[in-house]
Short mmCIF file of C-alpha atoms and ligand atoms in Angstrom, two decimals:
data_model
loop_
_atom_site.label_atom_id
_atom_site.label_comp_id
_atom_site.label_asym_id
_atom_site.label_seq_id
_atom_site.Cartn_x
_atom_site.Cartn_y
_atom_site.Cartn_z
CA MET A 1448 110.08 131.39 108.41
CA GLU A 1449 112.80 134.02 108.05
CA LEU A 1450 112.13 137.07 110.23
CA THR A 1451 112.36 139.37 107.22
CA ALA A 1452 109.48 137.43 105.65
CA TYR A 1453 107.24 139.11 108.26
CA ARG A 1454 107.90 142.47 106.62
CA GLU A 1455 105.00 142.10 104.23
CA ARG A 1456 102.62 142.00 107.22
CA PHE A 1457 103.51 145.64 108.07
CA PRO A 1458 102.38 148.17 105.43
CA ILE A 1459 104.52 151.04 106.74
CA LEU A 1460 107.74 149.12 106.01
CA ALA A 1461 107.14 149.56 102.27
CA GLU A 1462 107.33 153.33 102.71
CA THR A 1463 109.75 153.98 105.57
CA THR A 1464 112.75 152.77 107.51
CA TYR A 1465 110.87 152.17 110.73
CA LEU A 1466 113.22 152.44 113.71
CA ILE A 1467 110.76 153.68 116.31
CA ASN A 1468 109.30 150.48 117.70
CA HIS A 1469 110.23 151.55 121.26
CA SER A 1470 107.68 154.36 120.84
CA LEU A 1471 104.95 153.32 118.39
CA GLY A 1472 105.48 149.80 117.06
CA ALA A 1473 104.58 149.28 113.40
CA MET A 1474 100.96 148.32 112.74
CA PRO A 1475 100.33 144.80 111.44
CA ALA A 1476 97.97 144.86 108.41
CA ALA A 1477 95.76 142.38 110.29
CA ALA A 1478 94.93 145.10 112.84
CA ALA A 1479 92.85 146.84 110.16
CA ASP A 1480 90.87 143.61 109.63
CA ARG A 1481 90.28 143.34 113.37
CA VAL A 1482 89.01 146.92 113.60
CA ALA A 1483 86.67 146.17 110.69
CA GLU A 1484 85.55 143.02 112.53
CA TYR A 1485 84.77 145.14 115.61
CA ALA A 1486 82.61 147.43 113.47
CA ARG A 1487 80.88 144.46 111.85
CA VAL A 1488 80.06 142.90 115.23
CA TRP A 1489 78.77 146.19 116.58
CA ALA A 1490 76.66 146.75 113.46
CA THR A 1491 75.21 143.25 113.22
CA ARG A 1492 75.20 141.87 116.75
CA GLY A 1493 74.49 145.09 118.60
CA ILE A 1494 73.78 144.61 122.30
CA ARG A 1495 74.31 140.85 121.98
CA ALA A 1496 78.04 141.50 121.47
CA TRP A 1497 78.55 142.06 125.20
CA GLY A 1498 77.53 138.48 125.93
CA GLU A 1499 79.44 137.14 122.93
CA GLY A 1500 82.87 138.22 124.09
CA TRP A 1501 83.06 141.98 124.47
CA TRP A 1502 82.43 142.05 128.23
CA THR A 1503 85.15 139.53 129.02
CA MET A 1504 87.75 140.96 126.62
CA PRO A 1505 89.81 142.62 129.39
CA VAL A 1506 90.34 139.11 130.78
CA THR A 1507 90.62 137.08 127.56
CA VAL A 1508 93.02 139.56 125.94
CA GLY A 1509 94.84 139.79 129.29
CA ASP A 1510 95.38 136.03 129.13
CA GLN A 1511 97.14 136.43 125.80
CA ILE A 1512 99.45 139.04 127.35
CA GLY A 1513 99.90 136.56 130.20
CA ARG A 1514 101.26 133.96 127.76
CA ILE A 1515 103.86 136.48 126.54
CA VAL A 1516 105.00 137.63 130.01
CA GLY A 1517 104.80 134.34 131.93
CA ALA A 1518 101.58 135.04 133.87
CA PRO A 1519 99.03 132.25 134.48
CA PRO A 1520 95.49 132.54 133.05
CA GLY A 1521 93.23 134.88 135.02
CA SER A 1522 96.06 136.93 136.51
CA THR A 1523 96.31 139.72 133.90
CA VAL A 1524 93.67 142.24 132.84
CA MET A 1525 93.55 145.03 130.30
CA HIS A 1526 93.30 148.73 131.05
CA GLN A 1527 93.65 151.85 129.00
CA ASN A 1528 97.26 152.53 129.93
CA VAL A 1529 100.05 152.04 132.48
CA THR A 1530 99.17 155.17 134.42
CA VAL A 1531 95.71 153.84 135.21
CA ALA A 1532 97.10 150.38 136.04
CA GLU A 1533 99.61 151.87 138.52
CA ALA A 1534 96.87 153.99 140.11
CA ILE A 1535 94.79 150.84 140.66
CA VAL A 1536 97.74 149.11 142.35
CA LEU A 1537 98.23 152.13 144.57
CA SER A 1538 94.54 152.14 145.48
CA CYS A 1539 94.98 148.76 147.20
CA PHE A 1540 97.11 150.22 149.99
CA ARG A 1541 96.77 152.61 152.89
CA LEU A 1542 99.53 155.18 152.95
CA GLU A 1543 100.04 155.17 156.68
CA PRO A 1544 103.16 154.96 158.83
CA PRO A 1545 105.06 152.89 159.66
CA ARG A 1546 104.84 151.49 156.10
CA ASN A 1547 104.21 154.42 153.78
CA LYS A 1548 107.42 154.74 151.80
CA ILE A 1549 107.52 154.49 147.99
CA VAL A 1550 110.91 154.23 146.32
CA LEU A 1551 111.35 155.20 142.65
CA GLN A 1552 114.18 155.87 140.24
CA GLU A 1553 114.81 159.07 138.29
CA GLY A 1554 114.86 156.96 135.10
CA ASP A 1555 111.30 155.68 135.57
CA PHE A 1556 108.74 156.92 133.05
CA PRO A 1557 107.49 160.39 134.08
CA SER A 1558 103.80 159.45 134.03
CA VAL A 1559 104.52 156.69 136.56
CA ARG A 1560 106.49 159.12 138.69
CA TYR A 1561 103.65 161.63 138.61
CA VAL A 1562 101.19 159.08 139.99
CA TYR A 1563 103.43 158.13 142.92
CA GLN A 1564 104.85 161.57 143.61
CA ALA A 1565 101.31 162.91 143.98
CA GLN A 1566 100.85 160.53 146.92
CA ALA A 1567 103.13 162.71 149.03
CA GLU A 1568 99.99 164.85 149.51
CA ARG A 1569 98.16 161.78 150.80
CA GLY A 1570 100.63 160.65 153.43
CA ALA A 1571 103.24 158.75 151.44
CA GLU A 1572 106.96 159.30 151.83
CA VAL A 1573 108.12 159.31 148.21
CA VAL A 1574 111.84 158.85 147.62
CA VAL A 1575 113.31 159.24 144.12
CA VAL A 1576 116.84 157.89 143.76
CA SER A 1577 119.39 158.21 140.98
CA ASP A 1578 120.13 154.58 140.12
CA GLU A 1579 119.63 150.91 140.86
CA GLU A 1580 122.27 150.77 143.58
CA ALA A 1581 120.67 153.68 145.43
CA LEU A 1582 117.28 152.01 144.98
CA LEU A 1583 118.48 148.85 146.72
CA GLU A 1584 119.87 150.93 149.57
CA ALA A 1585 116.69 152.98 149.96
CA ILE A 1586 114.39 149.96 150.33
CA ASP A 1587 113.80 149.39 154.05
CA GLU A 1588 111.25 148.12 156.60
CA ARG A 1589 109.11 151.21 156.04
CA THR A 1590 108.87 150.61 152.28
CA LEU A 1591 105.43 149.79 150.93
CA LEU A 1592 105.93 149.86 147.16
CA VAL A 1593 108.88 149.70 144.79
CA PRO A 1594 107.79 150.64 141.26
CA VAL A 1595 110.63 149.57 138.96
CA SER A 1596 111.19 149.77 135.20
CA HIS A 1597 112.41 146.52 133.65
CA VAL A 1598 114.08 148.54 130.87
CA LEU A 1599 114.65 152.28 131.40
CA PHE A 1600 112.91 154.24 128.64
CA LYS A 1601 115.70 156.76 128.00
CA SER A 1602 118.83 154.65 128.11
CA ALA A 1603 117.34 151.17 127.38
CA GLU A 1604 119.25 149.83 130.40
CA ILE A 1605 117.87 146.56 131.80
CA GLN A 1606 117.43 146.61 135.56
CA ASP A 1607 118.38 143.75 137.88
CA VAL A 1608 114.79 142.93 138.81
CA GLU A 1609 115.73 139.74 140.73
CA ALA A 1610 117.94 141.70 143.14
CA ILE A 1611 115.28 144.37 143.64
CA VAL A 1612 112.53 141.80 144.29
CA ARG A 1613 114.79 139.95 146.76
CA ARG A 1614 115.55 143.11 148.69
CA ALA A 1615 111.92 144.30 148.65
CA HIS A 1616 110.53 140.96 149.79
CA ASP A 1617 113.16 140.65 152.54
CA VAL A 1618 111.68 143.76 154.13
CA GLY A 1619 108.01 143.12 153.27
CA ALA A 1620 107.66 145.60 150.38
CA HIS A 1621 105.82 145.00 147.09
CA VAL A 1622 107.38 145.39 143.64
CA VAL A 1623 105.44 146.90 140.72
CA LEU A 1624 107.32 146.07 137.53
CA ASP A 1625 106.87 148.41 134.55
CA ALA A 1626 107.57 146.09 131.63
CA TYR A 1627 106.49 148.48 128.88
CA GLN A 1628 109.95 148.62 127.34
CA SER A 1629 110.61 144.88 127.64
CA ALA A 1630 107.42 142.95 126.86
CA GLY A 1631 107.70 141.73 123.27
CA THR A 1632 111.45 142.23 122.88
CA VAL A 1633 113.18 141.15 126.14
CA PRO A 1634 112.08 137.79 127.61
CA LEU A 1635 110.12 138.29 130.78
CA ASP A 1636 108.58 135.82 133.22
CA VAL A 1637 106.64 137.63 135.90
CA THR A 1638 106.02 134.35 137.77
CA ALA A 1639 109.70 133.38 137.90
CA LEU A 1640 110.66 136.94 138.86
CA GLU A 1641 108.12 136.78 141.72
CA VAL A 1642 107.06 140.39 141.18
CA ASP A 1643 103.87 141.33 143.00
CA PHE A 1644 102.46 143.42 140.17
CA ALA A 1645 103.48 144.07 136.59
CA VAL A 1646 102.19 146.62 134.12
CA GLY A 1647 102.78 147.44 130.48
CA GLY A 1648 101.11 148.59 127.31
CA SER A 1649 100.81 147.62 123.67
CA VAL A 1650 101.95 150.72 121.88
CA LYS A 1651 105.58 149.69 121.63
CA TRP A 1652 107.24 146.29 121.05
CA LEU A 1653 103.95 144.39 121.11
CA CYS A 1654 102.78 146.34 118.02
CA GLY A 1655 99.25 146.47 119.44
CA GLY A 1656 98.50 150.20 119.24
CA PRO A 1657 97.16 152.59 121.88
CA GLY A 1658 94.48 151.96 124.51
CA ALA A 1659 95.52 148.44 125.53
CA GLY A 1660 97.52 148.63 128.77
CA TRP A 1661 97.75 145.61 131.08
CA LEU A 1662 98.02 144.79 134.77
CA TYR A 1663 99.27 141.52 136.29
CA VAL A 1664 98.71 140.75 139.97
CA ARG A 1665 100.44 137.80 141.67
CA PRO A 1666 97.62 135.23 142.02
CA ASP A 1667 98.16 134.49 145.73
CA LEU A 1668 98.09 138.21 146.45
CA ALA A 1669 95.11 139.17 144.28
CA ASP A 1670 92.39 137.77 146.52
CA ARG A 1671 93.83 139.53 149.58
CA LEU A 1672 93.62 142.99 148.01
CA GLU A 1673 90.64 145.30 147.69
CA PRO A 1674 91.35 148.16 145.28
CA THR A 1675 89.51 151.38 146.09
CA LEU A 1676 89.74 152.33 142.42
CA ALA A 1677 87.46 149.60 141.08
CA GLY A 1678 84.16 149.57 139.20
CA TRP A 1679 81.35 147.27 138.21
CA GLN A 1680 83.61 145.08 136.04
CA ALA A 1681 85.36 144.16 139.30
CA HIS A 1682 82.12 142.93 140.88
CA GLU A 1683 81.44 139.23 141.33
CA ARG A 1684 77.94 139.72 139.80
CA PRO A 1685 78.05 142.96 137.80
CA PHE A 1686 74.61 142.49 136.27
CA ALA A 1687 72.98 142.17 139.68
CA PHE A 1688 73.63 145.91 140.02
CA ALA A 1689 74.08 145.34 143.75
CA PRO A 1690 74.40 148.40 146.01
CA GLU A 1691 77.71 147.25 147.55
CA MET A 1692 80.91 145.91 146.01
CA GLU A 1693 81.58 142.19 146.22
CA PHE A 1694 84.89 141.60 144.55
CA ALA A 1695 85.32 139.03 141.77
CA GLU A 1696 88.12 136.51 142.19
CA GLY A 1697 91.57 136.91 140.67
CA ALA A 1698 92.71 139.81 138.55
CA ALA A 1699 89.13 140.64 137.49
CA ARG A 1700 88.75 142.51 140.79
CA PHE A 1701 91.22 145.08 139.47
CA LEU A 1702 88.90 146.18 136.66
CA THR A 1703 86.97 149.44 136.47
CA GLY A 1704 84.07 150.23 134.10
CA THR A 1705 83.12 149.57 130.47
CA PRO A 1706 86.14 148.17 128.61
CA ASN A 1707 87.96 149.78 125.69
CA VAL A 1708 86.64 147.26 123.16
CA PRO A 1709 87.96 148.67 119.84
CA ALA A 1710 91.48 149.01 121.22
CA LEU A 1711 91.38 145.41 122.41
CA TYR A 1712 90.34 144.24 118.94
CA ALA A 1713 93.18 146.21 117.35
CA ALA A 1714 95.80 144.94 119.79
CA THR A 1715 95.77 141.18 119.28
CA PRO A 1716 97.31 140.81 115.77
CA GLY A 1717 100.55 142.28 117.16
CA TYR A 1718 100.45 139.83 120.08
CA ASP A 1719 99.70 136.91 117.69
CA LEU A 1720 102.93 137.63 115.80
CA ILE A 1721 104.97 137.91 119.01
CA GLU A 1722 103.55 134.56 120.16
CA GLU A 1723 104.16 132.95 116.75
CA ILE A 1724 107.81 134.05 116.58
CA GLY A 1725 108.61 133.82 120.29
CA VAL A 1726 110.29 136.50 122.40
CA GLU A 1727 113.52 134.43 122.72
CA ARG A 1728 114.01 134.51 118.96
CA ILE A 1729 113.12 138.21 118.78
CA ARG A 1730 115.63 138.93 121.54
CA ALA A 1731 118.46 136.99 119.81
CA ASN A 1732 117.88 139.01 116.64
CA SER A 1733 117.58 142.25 118.62
CA ILE A 1734 120.91 141.66 120.38
CA ARG A 1735 122.58 140.91 117.04
CA GLN A 1736 121.10 144.01 115.38
CA THR A 1737 121.67 146.45 118.24
CA GLU A 1738 125.29 145.18 118.33
CA LEU A 1739 125.57 145.84 114.59
CA LEU A 1740 124.06 149.31 115.02
CA ILE A 1741 126.43 150.20 117.86
CA GLY A 1742 129.39 149.04 115.73
CA LEU A 1743 128.30 151.28 112.84
CA LEU A 1744 127.71 154.27 115.13
CA ASP A 1745 131.10 153.75 116.81
CA GLU A 1746 132.78 153.60 113.42
CA ALA A 1747 131.10 156.89 112.50
CA GLY A 1748 132.50 158.45 115.70
CA PHE A 1749 129.23 159.11 117.56
CA GLU A 1750 128.69 158.70 121.29
CA VAL A 1751 126.49 155.70 122.03
CA GLY A 1752 124.59 156.05 125.32
CA SER A 1753 122.87 152.69 125.75
CA PRO A 1754 124.69 149.94 127.62
CA ARG A 1755 127.48 148.10 125.77
CA ASP A 1756 126.79 144.86 127.59
CA PRO A 1757 123.99 143.15 125.61
CA LEU A 1758 122.70 141.53 128.80
CA ARG A 1759 122.03 145.01 130.19
CA ARG A 1760 120.65 146.51 126.97
CA GLY A 1761 117.00 146.44 125.83
CA GLY A 1762 115.89 146.81 122.21
CA THR A 1763 116.83 150.46 121.70
CA VAL A 1764 120.16 152.13 120.89
CA THR A 1765 120.59 155.75 121.95
CA VAL A 1766 123.20 157.96 120.33
CA LEU A 1767 124.28 161.55 120.80
CA THR A 1768 124.98 163.50 117.63
CA PRO A 1769 125.44 167.25 117.16
CA GLY A 1770 121.97 168.86 116.96
CA PHE A 1771 120.14 165.55 117.34
CA GLU A 1772 116.72 167.24 117.34
CA GLY A 1773 117.48 168.55 113.85
CA VAL A 1774 119.00 165.23 112.75
CA HIS A 1775 115.77 163.51 113.82
CA LYS A 1776 113.69 165.92 111.74
CA GLU A 1777 115.89 165.55 108.67
CA LEU A 1778 115.85 161.75 108.99
CA ALA A 1779 112.04 161.87 109.05
CA GLU A 1780 112.04 163.88 105.84
CA ARG A 1781 114.18 161.15 104.31
CA GLY A 1782 111.73 158.44 105.41
CA ILE A 1783 113.73 157.20 108.40
CA LEU A 1784 111.58 157.28 111.52
CA CYS A 1785 113.14 157.39 114.99
CA ASP A 1786 112.82 159.78 117.93
CA PHE A 1787 114.95 161.60 120.48
CA ARG A 1788 114.86 162.32 124.18
CA PRO A 1789 116.47 165.24 126.04
CA GLU A 1790 120.07 164.45 127.04
CA ALA A 1791 119.85 160.91 125.59
CA GLY A 1792 119.94 161.88 121.91
CA LEU A 1793 118.45 159.84 119.06
CA ARG A 1794 116.69 156.60 119.96
CA LEU A 1795 116.84 153.87 117.31
CA GLY A 1796 114.55 150.90 117.91
CA PRO A 1797 114.70 148.13 115.28
CA HIS A 1798 112.30 145.18 115.64
CA TYR A 1799 112.15 141.65 114.29
CA PHE A 1800 111.16 142.82 110.80
CA THR A 1801 114.04 145.31 110.42
CA THR A 1802 116.78 144.40 107.93
CA ASP A 1803 120.51 144.86 108.49
CA GLU A 1804 120.53 146.96 105.30
CA GLU A 1805 118.06 149.40 106.87
CA LEU A 1806 120.39 149.86 109.84
CA ALA A 1807 123.36 150.54 107.56
CA PHE A 1808 121.23 152.99 105.53
CA ALA A 1809 120.08 154.86 108.66
CA VAL A 1810 123.63 155.29 109.97
CA GLU A 1811 124.87 156.35 106.53
CA GLN A 1812 122.16 159.02 106.44
CA ILE A 1813 122.99 160.24 109.98
CA VAL A 1814 126.63 160.58 108.95
CA GLU A 1815 125.63 162.53 105.84
CA ILE A 1816 123.20 164.79 107.71
CA VAL A 1817 125.75 165.64 110.41
CA GLY A 1818 128.65 165.99 107.93
CA SER A 1819 126.74 168.24 105.50
CA GLY A 1820 125.08 170.29 108.25
CA ALA A 1821 121.64 169.43 106.79
CA TYR A 1822 120.25 169.23 110.33
CA GLU A 1823 120.93 172.90 111.07
CA ARG A 1824 117.90 174.23 109.23
CA HIS A 1825 115.63 172.32 111.62
CA LEU A 1826 117.15 173.58 114.85
CA GLY A 1827 114.91 175.87 116.82
CA ALA A 1828 111.73 174.42 115.29
CA ALA A 1829 111.43 171.81 118.05
CA ALA A 1830 109.57 168.69 116.97
CA ARG A 1831 107.12 167.19 119.42
CA PHE A 1832 107.47 163.55 118.41
C1 PLP B 2959 108.61 152.48 130.64
C2 PLP B 2959 107.33 153.16 130.22
N1 PLP B 2959 106.28 153.18 131.06
C3 PLP B 2959 105.12 153.78 130.74
C4 PLP B 2959 104.97 154.41 129.52
C5 PLP B 2959 103.66 155.05 129.15
O1 PLP B 2959 102.66 154.97 130.12
P1 PLP B 2959 101.12 155.14 129.71
O2 PLP B 2959 100.67 153.79 129.20
O3 PLP B 2959 100.44 155.50 130.96
O4 PLP B 2959 101.01 156.17 128.65
C6 PLP B 2959 106.05 154.43 128.62
C7 PLP B 2959 106.00 155.08 127.29
O5 PLP B 2959 105.12 155.67 126.77
C8 PLP B 2959 107.25 153.78 128.98
O6 PLP B 2959 108.29 153.78 128.16
#
């Protein structure tokens, strides 16, 4: 099947040029059916639904994520978001010298930084470095955790995860990979990479919507860890309502309380499509289209910020234009959806269903908006999204 044939599965593509899949991936029409199915089950099965699949959804849906990111069954569980997943990882460790150092990069997602930076109050030495080279240098025998973004959210730069894992493991530190900006568009094999933990969500390239974050824990490590942020879903026998925690085996021990069932229903149609097409094929198309986009933006004389080397570039192209906040707003009024980030400029994120014609149209419109000054009327009225 041609990739463009998938367009009819995404209602919003009939109305807009949708170049914001790095932020909120387009909704597959099948997600609406799944949400209706959730309501039907709730209405007709009631309490019986827990035993008929709802209770185990964090694990069964996690296994589907596992197939996309190279994790074996039982090693990935669902959570509300990445922030919660990172906090659970953190809760497995004491923050005591001599191993209490956490090394981050300035380009990591702010919410992730907030979680780790707050640990300075609880005895951690938190070091935030400017780039990958500095990160490698900062990892030493005192390092406990190295949270690392697979693809940086602002620049779309792919990080050399192998080198970081090698360095971290050489000194006995654990790597927590944030794969939010890669899963579903850049091939990823958490087993081959030997990361200790990986986290991500469904809002972006997986087209699964909000409320379906995920956490992978290396299977040989999982049974040695006891998270202090854990709830009754992490218990070996949750319905015994025992007074003390007895951890379940595998990644289930990293669960908390009642799962986010409707979000897990809504998430899987996006995953189904990623599995059907295959991330390798999506990546080949993404490299071709981001190359095409960069060529068009170069020709128009704009400053492209994302890496030129396709091996170092994720699925997004960032470009600086005069008054990019206003350009973004004017594009939205013309039915072209993208976003912008401070300093980085516009972010354009095509996905497997985007056509080459849409990319040409978007660049043509940017040129017109900048040339005519149409963006100026929006400046000052800062848009939030
Ligand atoms: C790399 C990365 N990590 C994390 C997040 C979001 O984290 P959370 O799921 O906690 O909202 C984003 C974007 O929203 C992101 O781009």
